[in-house]
XYZ file of C-alpha atoms in Angstrom:
520
model
C 8.576 -34.917 8.798
C 11.429 -32.159 9.816
C 10.191 -28.371 10.082
C 12.202 -25.560 10.641
C 10.042 -22.265 10.620
C 11.785 -18.633 9.862
C 10.838 -15.213 10.862
C 7.973 -13.795 8.968
C 8.169 -11.085 6.418
C 6.617 -7.523 6.755
C 3.463 -7.305 4.367
C 4.184 -3.712 3.705
C 7.370 -5.289 1.628
C 4.823 -6.591 -1.427
C 4.414 -6.178 -4.530
C 2.795 -2.978 -4.375
C 5.971 -1.206 -2.809
C 8.221 -2.938 -5.159
C 5.419 -1.622 -8.211
C 6.054 2.065 -6.941
C 9.714 1.813 -6.792
C 10.187 0.433 -10.266
C 7.821 2.617 -12.565
C 6.909 5.582 -9.925
C 3.160 5.149 -8.829
C 2.249 4.166 -5.412
C 3.489 5.613 -1.855
C 6.103 7.633 -1.466
C 8.245 8.618 2.154
C 6.214 11.433 3.505
C 7.418 15.365 4.031
C 8.154 14.643 7.962
C 10.387 11.400 6.914
C 13.968 12.511 7.220
C 16.309 12.349 3.549
C 18.420 8.705 3.364
C 22.025 9.140 1.592
C 21.760 7.020 -1.191
C 22.433 3.405 -0.588
C 25.804 1.988 -1.704
C 23.997 -0.538 -3.771
C 22.710 1.775 -6.571
C 25.719 0.651 -8.707
C 24.513 -2.760 -8.276
C 21.068 -1.465 -9.336
C 22.604 0.694 -12.342
C 24.288 -2.799 -13.882
C 21.343 -4.249 -13.249
C 19.319 -2.497 -15.242
C 21.580 -2.352 -17.885
C 21.579 -5.878 -17.794
C 18.301 -6.045 -18.303
C 17.543 -3.400 -20.633
C 20.047 -4.809 -23.254
C 19.098 -8.449 -22.432
C 15.672 -6.961 -23.254
C 16.964 -5.610 -26.589
C 19.320 -8.354 -27.546
C 15.720 -10.857 -27.529
C 14.276 -8.483 -29.008
C 16.414 -9.215 -31.993
C 16.563 -12.604 -31.955
C 12.924 -12.876 -31.552
C 12.233 -10.799 -34.411
C 14.859 -12.773 -36.473
C 13.411 -15.984 -35.264
C 9.900 -14.917 -36.549
C 10.908 -13.856 -40.025
C 12.920 -16.861 -40.590
C 9.895 -19.395 -39.294
C 7.389 -16.761 -41.639
C 10.074 -16.933 -44.751
C 10.842 -21.237 -43.891
C 6.881 -21.699 -43.819
C 6.658 -19.639 -47.287
C 9.037 -21.738 -48.907
C 7.452 -25.139 -47.659
C 4.201 -24.173 -48.941
C 6.339 -23.298 -53.029
C 8.060 -26.262 -52.421
C 6.458 -29.386 -51.420
C 5.594 -32.554 -53.106
C 2.389 -34.868 -51.864
C 3.209 -38.038 -52.045
C 1.017 -41.293 -52.207
C 1.286 -43.831 -49.257
C 2.495 -46.425 -51.795
C 5.284 -47.136 -53.182
C 7.881 -44.866 -52.159
C 9.370 -43.003 -54.845
C 13.293 -43.154 -54.398
C 12.942 -39.288 -56.288
C 11.322 -37.585 -53.726
C 14.299 -38.186 -51.133
C 15.911 -35.096 -49.614
C 12.905 -33.306 -50.673
C 9.420 -31.854 -48.648
C 6.758 -34.435 -48.860
C 3.035 -34.297 -47.230
C 1.820 -37.914 -46.701
C -1.726 -38.618 -44.747
C -1.758 -42.884 -44.568
C -3.144 -45.423 -42.126
C -1.318 -46.097 -38.740
C -0.843 -49.931 -39.457
C 1.428 -52.847 -37.033
C -0.465 -52.115 -33.300
C 0.025 -54.963 -30.966
C -0.387 -55.710 -27.185
C 2.314 -55.379 -24.492
C 1.319 -57.840 -22.047
C 5.108 -59.291 -22.373
C 6.290 -55.863 -22.979
C 6.664 -53.956 -19.364
C 5.996 -55.633 -15.762
C 2.694 -56.533 -13.717
C 0.355 -56.528 -16.832
C 0.136 -60.629 -17.457
C -3.841 -60.390 -16.456
C -4.626 -56.920 -17.800
C -7.187 -56.356 -20.608
C -5.405 -54.192 -23.165
C -6.122 -52.883 -26.842
C -3.569 -52.666 -29.434
C -1.260 -50.004 -29.142
C 1.444 -48.091 -30.946
C 3.257 -47.700 -27.680
C 3.051 -48.412 -23.997
C 4.386 -45.509 -21.299
C 4.912 -45.862 -17.431
C 4.923 -43.114 -15.058
C 7.220 -44.815 -11.904
C 6.829 -42.585 -8.734
C 9.444 -43.429 -5.241
C 8.511 -41.985 -2.344
C 11.131 -40.216 -1.479
C 12.733 -36.865 1.264
C 11.775 -33.605 -0.048
C 14.022 -30.789 0.556
C 12.180 -26.923 0.694
C 14.041 -24.168 0.678
C 12.704 -20.333 1.074
C 15.067 -17.426 1.661
C 13.865 -14.088 2.357
C 15.161 -10.723 2.310
C 14.280 -7.724 5.039
C 13.649 -4.584 4.538
C 17.254 -3.921 6.022
C 19.154 -6.688 3.284
C 18.937 -9.384 5.852
C 18.414 -12.700 3.947
C 16.850 -15.510 5.855
C 17.143 -19.591 4.640
C 14.599 -21.642 5.706
C 14.463 -25.009 5.344
C 11.483 -27.837 4.946
C 12.239 -31.255 4.961
C 8.989 -33.831 3.929
C 8.377 -37.229 2.497
C 6.263 -37.672 -0.638
C 5.602 -39.223 -4.117
C 7.556 -37.632 -6.780
C 9.254 -38.664 -10.180
C 12.799 -37.422 -10.573
C 15.394 -39.078 -7.907
C 17.606 -36.884 -5.238
C 19.573 -39.030 -2.742
C 19.192 -36.296 0.132
C 20.769 -37.057 3.620
C 21.191 -32.101 3.040
C 22.907 -30.779 5.602
C 19.903 -29.486 7.612
C 18.512 -32.663 7.707
C 21.229 -35.688 7.871
C 19.119 -38.509 8.221
C 16.718 -37.845 5.155
C 18.105 -40.040 3.459
C 16.229 -42.302 0.012
C 17.405 -45.051 -0.743
C 17.202 -46.329 -4.593
C 15.239 -49.298 -5.233
C 16.364 -49.336 -8.883
C 19.752 -50.065 -6.816
C 18.006 -53.808 -5.447
C 18.563 -56.967 -7.711
C 14.831 -57.677 -8.280
C 14.329 -54.378 -10.235
C 12.713 -54.909 -13.801
C 15.324 -52.786 -15.593
C 12.775 -52.021 -18.392
C 10.883 -49.512 -16.068
C 13.084 -45.832 -14.529
C 11.507 -43.142 -12.288
C 9.836 -40.713 -14.289
C 7.788 -41.131 -17.382
C 9.434 -42.843 -20.181
C 8.025 -44.694 -23.071
C 7.976 -49.052 -22.276
C 7.843 -50.364 -25.482
C 6.726 -49.474 -28.981
C 4.666 -51.609 -31.515
C 6.784 -51.935 -35.296
C 4.432 -49.617 -36.774
C 3.744 -48.898 -40.591
C 2.961 -45.564 -42.185
C 1.359 -46.849 -45.917
C 4.817 -48.158 -47.009
C 6.862 -45.986 -44.719
C 8.271 -46.971 -41.197
C 8.052 -43.935 -38.611
C 11.200 -43.398 -36.131
C 10.787 -42.885 -32.190
C 10.621 -39.109 -32.392
C 7.941 -39.297 -34.873
C 5.647 -41.700 -33.101
C 6.613 -40.559 -29.953
C 4.575 -37.734 -30.482
C 1.451 -39.827 -31.855
C -1.808 -41.332 -30.498
C -4.244 -40.597 -27.671
C -3.240 -41.783 -24.058
C -5.611 -44.451 -21.978
C -4.766 -45.502 -18.349
C -4.072 -49.168 -18.093
C -6.021 -50.541 -15.257
C -3.335 -52.961 -13.577
C -3.932 -56.645 -12.936
C -0.999 -58.388 -12.776
C -2.067 -61.964 -12.539
C -1.616 -64.563 -9.296
C -2.416 -67.609 -10.872
C -0.325 -70.049 -13.112
C -1.426 -71.736 -16.241
C -2.395 -75.087 -14.044
C -4.679 -72.973 -11.577
C -2.363 -73.424 -8.927
C -1.492 -70.290 -7.294
C 1.754 -68.968 -8.419
C 4.798 -67.655 -6.029
C 4.901 -63.490 -6.247
C 7.049 -61.913 -7.957
C 10.171 -60.076 -6.755
C 9.175 -56.529 -8.801
C 11.405 -58.424 -12.177
C 8.592 -60.536 -13.294
C 4.634 -60.214 -14.397
C 3.042 -61.174 -11.463
C 2.401 -58.832 -8.231
C 5.589 -57.997 -6.247
C 4.873 -59.081 -2.405
C 3.137 -56.820 -0.579
C 1.687 -54.886 -3.219
C -1.564 -52.959 -3.267
C -3.822 -52.230 -6.612
C -5.695 -48.795 -6.398
C -7.676 -47.579 -9.237
C -5.193 -47.925 -12.246
C -2.572 -47.351 -10.272
C 0.242 -50.383 -8.266
C 1.803 -49.570 -4.701
C 3.948 -52.176 -3.830
C 7.188 -52.099 -1.314
C 11.006 -52.533 -1.767
C 13.802 -52.941 0.741
C 14.555 -49.296 1.330
C 13.524 -46.316 3.101
C 11.571 -44.362 3.903
C 8.013 -45.754 3.253
C 4.439 -44.697 3.684
C 2.226 -45.588 6.580
C 1.507 -48.469 4.665
C 4.527 -49.556 4.003
C 4.491 -48.809 0.027
C 7.494 -46.603 -1.689
C 6.907 -47.585 -5.569
C 4.098 -46.758 -7.325
C 3.609 -47.245 -11.381
C 0.711 -46.825 -13.676
C 0.781 -47.176 -17.281
C -0.586 -45.245 -20.444
C -1.076 -46.560 -24.108
C -1.615 -44.677 -27.127
C -3.215 -45.231 -30.100
C -3.629 -44.095 -33.235
C -5.292 -45.067 -36.949
C -3.937 -42.395 -39.467
C -1.697 -39.514 -39.241
C -0.459 -36.684 -41.769
C 3.315 -35.865 -42.323
C 5.089 -32.838 -43.582
C 9.084 -33.496 -43.957
C 11.227 -34.821 -45.505
C 11.919 -37.865 -46.883
C 15.320 -39.567 -46.288
C 16.786 -43.277 -47.352
C 15.514 -45.105 -45.348
C 11.958 -45.236 -46.175
C 11.388 -42.605 -42.996
C 11.061 -38.960 -42.084
C 13.448 -36.363 -41.105
C 13.524 -32.122 -40.448
C 13.734 -30.356 -43.557
C 16.030 -27.549 -44.155
C 14.387 -24.169 -45.070
C 16.281 -22.164 -47.599
C 16.306 -18.479 -45.772
C 18.573 -20.601 -42.738
C 18.909 -24.109 -42.164
C 18.776 -23.916 -38.266
C 14.613 -23.451 -39.045
C 13.136 -26.690 -40.385
C 9.500 -28.195 -40.849
C 9.001 -31.452 -39.565
C 5.682 -32.103 -38.581
C 3.241 -35.017 -37.654
C 0.159 -34.954 -36.734
C -3.055 -37.135 -35.878
C -5.655 -37.881 -38.286
C -5.976 -36.651 -41.551
C -4.608 -33.091 -41.938
C -4.541 -30.467 -44.837
C -1.228 -29.474 -45.809
C -3.149 -25.860 -45.506
C -3.817 -26.796 -42.093
C -1.026 -28.273 -40.548
C 1.160 -24.825 -41.948
C -1.453 -22.773 -40.413
C -0.830 -24.328 -37.437
C 2.250 -23.385 -37.389
C 1.975 -19.965 -38.482
C -0.468 -19.571 -35.509
C 2.093 -21.234 -33.268
C 5.119 -18.675 -34.139
C 2.273 -15.652 -34.376
C 1.689 -16.257 -30.493
C 5.119 -16.813 -29.511
C 6.538 -13.359 -31.089
C 3.724 -11.351 -29.673
C 4.227 -12.956 -26.253
C 7.997 -12.205 -26.614
C 7.658 -8.921 -27.683
C 5.458 -7.596 -24.600
C 8.052 -9.219 -22.337
C 10.718 -7.983 -23.778
C 9.604 -4.307 -24.747
C 8.212 -4.307 -20.331
C 12.493 -5.731 -20.260
C 13.635 -2.888 -21.276
C 11.411 -0.056 -20.132
C 11.775 -1.657 -16.178
C 15.563 -1.883 -16.878
C 15.498 2.038 -17.819
C 13.236 2.622 -14.744
C 15.834 0.719 -12.986
C 19.181 2.133 -13.977
C 17.605 5.995 -13.697
C 15.634 5.152 -10.372
C 18.602 6.454 -8.230
C 17.401 10.119 -9.896
C 14.832 10.048 -7.799
C 16.488 10.710 -4.650
C 17.291 14.388 -5.829
C 14.027 15.308 -4.421
C 15.203 14.566 -0.378
C 18.291 17.442 -1.263
C 16.112 20.040 -2.581
C 15.184 22.546 0.132
C 11.485 23.234 0.162
C 10.421 21.683 -3.385
C 11.905 18.933 -2.496
C 8.689 16.743 -1.248
C 7.327 17.888 -4.406
C 10.171 16.793 -6.515
C 10.151 13.569 -4.895
C 6.534 13.227 -5.608
C 6.034 13.707 -8.982
C 10.065 12.913 -10.467
C 9.248 8.849 -10.126
C 5.812 9.414 -12.615
C 7.744 11.893 -14.987
C 10.888 9.586 -15.372
C 8.744 6.559 -15.655
C 6.769 8.504 -18.926
C 10.113 9.708 -19.883
C 11.635 5.936 -19.837
C 8.680 4.508 -21.804
C 9.194 6.499 -24.846
C 13.164 6.030 -24.278
C 12.017 1.991 -24.301
C 9.622 2.889 -27.364
C 12.376 3.996 -29.026
C 15.019 1.437 -28.472
C 12.884 -1.500 -28.832
C 11.448 0.006 -32.352
C 14.754 0.573 -33.198
C 16.079 -3.168 -33.002
C 12.423 -4.919 -34.277
C 12.649 -2.455 -37.346
C 16.093 -3.019 -37.831
C 15.603 -6.581 -38.029
C 12.557 -6.271 -40.719
C 13.804 -3.275 -42.849
C 16.161 -5.830 -45.167
C 13.169 -8.474 -45.691
C 9.892 -6.532 -44.934
C 10.496 -2.899 -45.771
C 6.348 -2.599 -45.296
C 7.250 -3.702 -41.850
C 10.190 -2.269 -41.065
C 9.709 1.079 -42.003
C 6.709 2.396 -39.956
C 8.534 0.219 -36.781
C 11.287 2.539 -37.460
C 9.020 5.542 -37.937
C 7.631 4.820 -34.702
C 10.858 4.546 -33.225
C 11.868 7.865 -34.059
C 8.335 9.227 -33.550
C 8.372 7.773 -29.245
C 12.261 9.454 -29.542
C 10.694 12.722 -30.440
C 7.768 12.441 -27.790
C 10.408 11.517 -24.803
C 12.411 14.721 -25.541
C 9.073 16.840 -26.135
C 8.285 15.612 -22.354
C 11.111 16.420 -20.723
C 11.342 19.940 -22.174
C 7.469 20.858 -21.185
C 8.427 19.403 -17.545
C 11.727 21.552 -17.313
C 10.283 24.591 -17.880
C 6.878 23.723 -15.949
C 9.850 22.953 -12.579
C 12.031 26.328 -13.665
C 8.201 28.111 -12.829
C 7.331 26.223 -9.678
C 11.396 26.132 -8.250
C 11.305 30.252 -8.946
C 7.309 30.319 -7.231
C 8.641 28.389 -4.420
C 11.845 29.761 -3.760
C 10.893 33.812 -3.948
C 12.500 35.237 -0.441
C 10.348 35.781 1.822
C 10.866 38.643 5.080
C 13.791 38.604 6.876
C 13.675 37.666 10.591
C 14.996 39.771 13.401
C 17.978 37.895 14.704
C 18.125 35.167 12.136
C 19.043 35.219 8.460
C 15.933 32.419 7.425
C 12.721 32.226 5.600
C 9.662 31.745 6.283
C 9.598 27.868 6.572
C 11.934 27.669 9.505
C 9.616 29.467 11.500
C 7.063 26.952 10.514
C 9.236 24.700 11.966
C 9.761 26.730 15.565
C 6.311 26.316 15.743
C 6.091 23.073 15.269
C 8.704 22.294 17.436
C 7.126 24.479 20.465
C 3.692 22.930 20.427
C 5.193 19.491 20.424
C 7.294 20.213 23.436
C 3.596 22.467 24.595
C 1.923 19.048 24.763
C 4.934 17.438 26.289
C 6.395 19.528 28.889
C 4.437 22.693 29.391
C 6.939 23.831 31.534
C 9.889 24.210 29.373
C 7.955 25.215 26.157
C 6.931 28.842 29.044
C 10.213 28.704 29.832
C 11.840 28.666 26.160
C 8.990 30.643 24.654
C 10.722 34.871 25.303
C 13.566 32.901 23.203
C 12.048 31.546 20.306
C 9.696 34.874 20.197
C 13.218 36.635 19.623
C 14.533 34.287 16.531
C 11.049 34.024 15.056
C 9.350 37.091 15.076
C 8.667 38.807 11.157
C 7.426 42.649 11.139
C 4.736 42.980 9.880
C 5.139 43.450 5.888
C 2.672 43.911 2.631
C 2.246 41.084 1.364
C 2.645 38.921 5.173
C -0.018 40.792 7.203
C 1.165 40.938 11.051
C -0.600 37.961 13.389
C -1.653 39.360 17.010
C -2.416 37.471 20.049
C -6.481 38.004 21.129
C -5.510 37.707 25.102
C -2.488 39.646 25.114
C -1.858 41.699 21.816
C 1.445 40.399 21.572
C 3.176 39.550 17.878
C 2.580 36.070 17.457
C 2.890 35.627 13.743
C 2.187 32.304 12.768
C 2.397 30.275 16.127
C -0.078 28.616 17.965
C 1.131 29.565 21.513
C 1.184 32.758 22.111
C 5.529 33.449 22.883
C 4.236 36.065 25.570
C 0.977 35.280 27.431
C 1.451 31.189 26.427
C -1.828 30.658 25.355
C -3.235 29.252 22.454
C -5.329 31.288 19.902
């Protein structure tokens, strides 16, 4: 087995940061982080968000139409079905939706229909299914992207049992080639890789027949204990088969209900096997059908009057009332509808958030209040896009229902415009609040001697001098007079002067006295 390990991925780039980036919650850059210019891929994110939101709206519209069409089809089925007897068949019902619950007859044993079951004890069944797996090379491909956008692809190759075919021989592992056992002359064509129905019994449903589509939906599966047999009728030892007969293949072994045997191809397990086979039989004694009666004494899908693409074609094990059949369909439609409703809403909301998320970077370029804007704007933007997503989603869903079910459609449209109102109200209130915050934070401070900046610049100089004092005290003492000249602020009514407790010199907010160099 070949294995190539890729680089490790930083755990900080996990789900928490993704959620924070998408919905505006969680960790944000610190105040001291340097501003970053918008990345060149912003337009790619905007386009992706547009596709995601648009796709969510389209899928939401289709889901509402599918749910409505399914419900209309089931209502029509309730009103138009005909209960028919199992025998005799009435040709007057051809092309109509019929309901029947009849016994199943015609089951058989499958000793001679599949390989390796000559001496196996089994009960009569309606069909037998083979599960065939090959021992093959398989390639695992993993692509990871680091914080800088660099992608690293890791390939790993293993030998394992699998029920689908692949030839192998990949570029990352030229020697990982899989031989196909089905190409050998000894392979029995009745079985194939994967899970497949090998044989079916000639089933009768009353006087009706069941086609393969309906038959394969019936029955409970039971594992078949394989006993291929190794003796002939005369009691003499029979030659082992080559895989095409009913006796065990050469070198085979049965473990539980699974037969392992080798072929000439590679790769193989440590025991020398590369094929394994197991069987299941399916049995049922009675079934229920709700479908359209065809002219061939069988059944097919009944097309509803609302949309011919939505049909009724149900077959169930046992005797089931027609009301229960339709209720099962309604329950399935309900679950799928709500799963897609939740998924499509989050698609729309996530798409809008991705489209507008670059606006949070504005905080990097706004003086003084930038850090505050960066921290809060993400959460506010997520709330605003939530209301906008609710508005757009409800408009699409409501427009689909209003023509057929006004009692459902109009409330959805009303909810849409309520969401729009809340989004507008939220934006206006927050805009006024931030205007007040900005005015308060941008209030001019006292002018400084020799410099026309703000108090924020004084704090920056003081912090620089403190760091320099820790790393190089001599250099800090040398430039202290110059720093004192550009940062000294005369006493103001709203900003009392701060004097050094050692020499009495005015030191403002600086932790180090620019005159004596002491910390107070």
